[in-house]
Short mmCIF file of C-alpha atoms in Angstrom, two decimals:
data_model
loop_
_atom_site.label_atom_id
_atom_site.label_comp_id
_atom_site.label_asym_id
_atom_site.label_seq_id
_atom_site.Cartn_x
_atom_site.Cartn_y
_atom_site.Cartn_z
CA ARG A 461 94.41 78.60 124.16
CA VAL A 462 92.81 75.64 121.98
CA GLY A 463 93.09 72.65 124.49
CA GLN A 464 91.95 73.93 127.68
CA MET A 465 89.05 74.53 129.97
CA ILE A 466 88.14 77.61 130.90
CA ALA A 467 85.11 78.25 133.68
CA ILE A 468 82.73 81.07 133.49
CA ARG A 469 81.10 81.95 137.04
CA THR A 470 79.20 84.90 137.46
CA LYS A 471 76.58 86.66 140.17
CA VAL A 472 74.75 89.98 140.57
CA ASN A 473 76.78 92.03 143.11
CA ARG A 474 74.18 94.63 144.19
CA GLU A 475 71.38 96.00 142.61
CA PHE A 476 70.12 99.67 142.70
CA GLN A 477 66.18 99.82 142.11
CA THR A 478 65.79 98.99 138.34
CA LEU A 479 69.86 98.10 137.79
CA MET A 480 71.92 95.03 138.70
CA GLU A 481 76.13 94.88 138.42
CA VAL A 482 77.14 91.49 137.43
CA GLY A 483 80.35 90.74 138.52
CA ILE A 484 82.18 88.19 136.03
CA LYS A 485 85.27 86.15 136.27
CA VAL A 486 87.14 84.20 133.36
CA THR A 487 89.54 81.25 134.51
CA VAL A 488 91.20 79.19 132.96
CA GLN A 489 92.53 74.98 133.27
CA ASP A 490 95.48 73.54 131.84
CA VAL A 491 94.23 69.57 131.35
CA LEU A 492 97.43 68.17 131.52
CA THR A 493 98.57 69.64 134.86
CA ASN A 494 95.45 70.99 136.56
CA ALA A 495 96.48 74.18 137.03
CA GLU A 496 94.20 76.90 137.21
CA LYS A 497 93.86 80.54 136.91
CA ILE A 498 92.35 83.08 136.68
CA VAL A 499 91.93 85.03 132.49
CA SER A 500 89.37 88.00 133.32
CA VAL A 501 87.60 89.79 135.96
CA ALA A 502 84.65 92.07 134.92
CA TYR A 503 82.03 94.69 135.81
CA ALA A 504 78.86 94.08 133.58
CA THR A 505 76.09 96.78 134.12
CA TYR A 506 72.07 95.48 133.65
CA GLU A 507 69.38 97.24 133.26
CA ALA A 508 65.44 95.51 133.91
CA LYS A 509 63.26 95.89 131.30
CA PRO A 510 59.85 96.04 132.43
CA VAL A 511 56.95 93.98 129.91
CA GLY A 512 54.04 97.01 129.83
CA ALA A 513 53.60 99.90 132.19
CA GLU A 514 54.19 97.72 135.15
CA LYS A 515 58.12 99.37 136.46
CA ILE A 516 60.42 96.74 138.33
CA GLU A 517 62.09 97.46 140.85
CA LEU A 518 64.64 94.72 141.90
CA LYS A 519 64.40 92.85 145.11
CA PRO A 520 67.83 93.34 147.45
CA VAL A 521 70.88 90.47 146.96
CA GLU A 522 70.85 88.42 149.81
CA LEU A 523 74.32 88.03 151.11
CA GLN A 524 75.56 84.83 152.46
CA SER A 525 79.56 84.83 152.32
CA GLU A 526 82.38 87.75 153.11
CA GLU A 527 83.10 87.69 149.71
CA ASP A 528 79.75 88.66 148.41
CA HIS A 529 79.15 91.72 151.49
CA LEU A 530 82.87 93.18 150.06
CA GLU A 531 81.38 92.74 146.55
CA HIS A 532 78.14 94.07 147.67
CA PHE A 533 80.17 96.97 148.80
CA LEU A 534 82.34 97.58 146.18
CA ALA A 535 79.52 97.26 144.05
CA LEU A 536 78.84 101.16 145.26
CA GLU A 537 81.69 102.52 145.26
CA ARG A 538 82.44 101.58 141.46
CA SER A 539 79.30 103.21 140.82
CA ILE A 540 80.22 106.22 142.21
CA ILE A 541 83.55 105.58 139.82
CA ARG A 542 81.53 105.24 136.58
CA THR A 543 79.30 108.87 137.46
CA GLY A 544 83.14 109.94 138.45
CA TYR A 545 84.51 109.30 135.45
CA LEU A 546 81.56 110.85 133.07
CA GLU A 547 81.97 114.21 134.88
CA VAL A 548 85.85 113.91 134.63
CA PHE A 549 84.99 113.33 131.20
CA GLN A 550 82.55 116.10 130.33
CA LYS A 551 84.50 118.53 132.06
CA VAL A 552 87.88 117.54 129.73
CA MET A 553 85.98 118.29 126.55
CA GLN A 554 84.46 121.84 127.53
CA GLU A 555 87.59 122.79 128.87
CA SER A 556 90.48 120.92 126.21
CA ASN A 557 90.15 123.97 123.36
CA SER A 558 93.55 124.38 122.45
CA GLU A 559 95.51 121.51 120.26
CA ASP A 560 98.68 119.89 121.53
CA PRO A 561 100.57 119.27 118.56
CA CYS A 562 103.19 116.40 117.93
CA GLU A 563 106.85 117.62 117.53
CA ASP A 564 108.09 114.63 117.05
CA LYS A 565 108.69 114.01 112.87
CA ASP A 566 108.66 110.55 113.43
CA ALA A 567 105.26 110.27 114.94
CA VAL A 568 102.42 108.22 112.81
CA SER A 569 99.18 110.70 111.53
CA ALA A 570 96.41 108.91 113.71
CA GLU A 571 94.57 109.04 110.00
CA HIS A 572 96.39 106.33 108.86
CA THR A 573 95.07 103.62 111.71
CA HIS A 574 91.55 104.65 111.04
CA VAL A 575 89.58 101.55 110.24
CA GLN A 576 86.21 101.48 109.07
CA SER A 577 83.60 98.21 109.09
CA THR A 578 80.13 97.50 108.12
CA GLU A 579 78.44 94.01 109.67
CA LEU A 580 74.65 93.81 108.49
CA VAL A 581 73.02 91.98 112.04
CA LEU A 582 71.32 88.45 111.38
CA PRO A 583 69.57 85.72 113.45
CA PRO A 584 72.08 84.58 115.02
CA HIS A 585 73.98 87.95 115.81
CA ALA A 586 70.79 88.44 118.22
CA ASN A 587 68.48 86.92 121.26
CA HIS A 588 64.87 86.16 121.48
CA HIS A 589 63.76 89.75 121.32
CA GLY A 590 65.85 90.40 117.96
CA ASN A 591 68.23 93.06 120.18
CA THR A 592 72.20 92.65 118.63
CA PHE A 593 74.47 90.38 121.40
CA GLY A 594 76.29 92.66 123.17
CA GLY A 595 79.48 89.92 123.01
CA GLN A 596 78.66 89.98 119.50
CA ILE A 597 78.94 94.21 119.56
CA MET A 598 82.01 94.15 121.35
CA ALA A 599 83.94 91.11 119.20
CA TRP A 600 82.99 93.30 115.98
CA MET A 601 84.58 96.11 117.59
CA GLN A 602 87.78 94.19 119.45
CA THR A 603 88.47 92.98 115.92
CA VAL A 604 88.17 96.81 114.17
CA ALA A 605 90.42 98.06 116.41
CA SER A 606 92.93 95.27 116.33
CA ILE A 607 93.48 96.02 112.98
CA SER A 608 93.79 100.18 113.76
CA ALA A 609 96.50 99.02 116.31
CA SER A 610 98.35 96.49 114.30
CA ARG A 611 99.08 99.85 111.46
CA LEU A 612 101.22 101.07 114.73
CA CYS A 613 102.97 97.87 116.09
CA ARG A 614 103.24 95.95 112.77
CA SER A 615 102.43 93.07 114.56
CA HIS A 616 99.71 91.14 116.29
CA PRO A 617 98.39 93.40 118.72
CA ILE A 618 97.49 91.65 122.42
CA LEU A 619 94.00 93.21 124.07
CA LYS A 620 94.44 94.32 127.79
CA ALA A 621 91.88 95.96 128.68
CA VAL A 622 88.54 97.52 127.18
CA ASN A 623 87.19 100.18 129.47
CA ARG A 624 83.77 102.39 128.93
CA PHE A 625 82.32 100.19 127.07
CA ARG A 626 78.89 101.50 126.69
CA PHE A 627 75.45 100.64 125.26
CA TRP A 628 73.76 103.90 124.21
CA GLY A 629 70.89 102.31 122.36
CA PRO A 630 69.48 98.74 121.11
CA SER A 631 70.40 97.32 117.12
CA PHE A 632 68.38 94.52 115.74
CA VAL A 633 68.01 92.22 112.56
CA GLY A 634 68.37 93.39 109.69
CA ASP A 635 70.61 96.85 110.97
CA ARG A 636 73.41 97.93 109.37
CA LEU A 637 76.43 98.47 112.11
CA VAL A 638 79.30 100.86 111.14
CA PHE A 639 82.12 100.46 112.99
CA ASN A 640 84.48 103.41 113.24
CA ALA A 641 88.24 102.84 115.00
CA ILE A 642 91.31 105.55 115.33
CA VAL A 643 94.32 105.07 117.61
CA ASN A 644 93.23 107.62 120.24
CA ASN A 645 97.44 107.78 122.02
CA THR A 646 100.25 105.45 122.63
CA PHE A 647 102.41 104.48 126.04
CA HIS A 648 105.57 103.08 125.20
CA SER A 649 104.45 99.77 125.11
CA SER A 650 101.02 99.78 124.80
CA VAL A 651 98.25 101.84 122.76
CA GLU A 652 94.58 103.01 122.93
CA VAL A 653 92.32 102.73 120.06
CA GLY A 654 89.17 104.47 120.42
CA VAL A 655 85.91 102.79 118.47
CA ARG A 656 82.71 103.76 117.53
CA VAL A 657 79.40 101.83 116.30
CA GLU A 658 76.78 103.21 114.67
CA ALA A 659 73.12 101.05 113.79
CA TYR A 660 71.34 101.78 110.65
CA SER A 661 67.47 100.75 109.61
CA CYS A 662 67.06 100.14 105.63
CA GLY A 663 65.32 103.45 105.50
CA GLU A 664 68.44 105.00 107.90
CA TRP A 665 70.38 103.95 105.60
CA ILE A 666 69.29 106.00 102.64
CA GLN A 667 68.52 108.78 104.95
CA GLU A 668 71.86 108.86 106.13
CA GLN A 669 70.30 109.23 109.61
CA PRO A 670 72.79 106.94 111.99
CA ARG A 671 71.74 105.80 115.61
CA HIS A 672 75.05 105.79 117.88
CA ILE A 673 73.99 102.56 120.08
CA CYS A 674 77.83 102.47 121.31
CA SER A 675 81.95 103.40 122.03
CA ALA A 676 84.29 101.72 123.78
CA PHE A 677 88.13 102.08 124.69
CA LEU A 678 90.33 98.93 124.01
CA THR A 679 93.76 99.20 124.76
CA PHE A 680 96.87 96.78 122.88
CA SER A 681 99.69 95.49 123.77
CA ALA A 682 102.42 93.79 121.36
CA LEU A 683 105.23 91.52 122.11
CA ASP A 684 107.96 90.65 119.60
CA ASP A 685 109.59 87.22 118.01
CA ARG A 686 111.70 87.11 121.56
CA GLY A 687 108.43 87.88 124.10
CA GLU A 688 109.29 91.39 124.35
CA PRO A 689 106.78 94.43 124.17
CA LEU A 690 107.12 96.36 121.32
CA THR A 691 107.51 99.31 121.91
CA PHE A 692 105.14 101.84 119.58
CA PRO A 693 104.93 105.18 117.69
CA ARG A 694 104.15 108.50 118.47
CA VAL A 695 101.11 109.84 116.86
CA ARG A 696 99.99 112.93 115.79
CA PRO A 697 96.50 114.25 115.89
#
């Protein structure tokens, strides 16, 4: 919150030839009590892009502490889980041919939660290579996902987790980014919102040829005036 200090600590946990996993830990410190607590933990995967034709192969990470060794081992396990995650999704998509209609008469149509937003990538939104900041795209995604979730809870949704946040391609200064968000399902006191991002250059915009650059699943909860979790209504696909 305003007036508190946050510390962001990052380190490379493991290298995978041209890929690396970076661990991110965010803590907040209250200036009055000096108490410190964890706000968020995340793992980001980066790819080393070569300049020219020369191939880049990352050097092994030098492990110095027991925590370094543990994270080095867990980074491999997380990589295996991510690969398996994708295979499970692909299998489900291939086998899922039948609809699961919602019988609840009070269920809200998923279409009611659909939100679309368009953003123009300007120089402050990009790095020195002209590529849009990943964090900027994530911030825009959170905005449309929050509006989508709010159409069910009629309150201010609280972001709890972001899953399968994956960049499929870059976007650049001058691109139009179109964000589409919709509620996929509700789970009593939480809701999952899917967000898809498509990029258009000027020519692609005229010809209606989008580039799918990013997707993610965001989980929200909401609280009532007494601080108690709100119950989300069911959604009808």
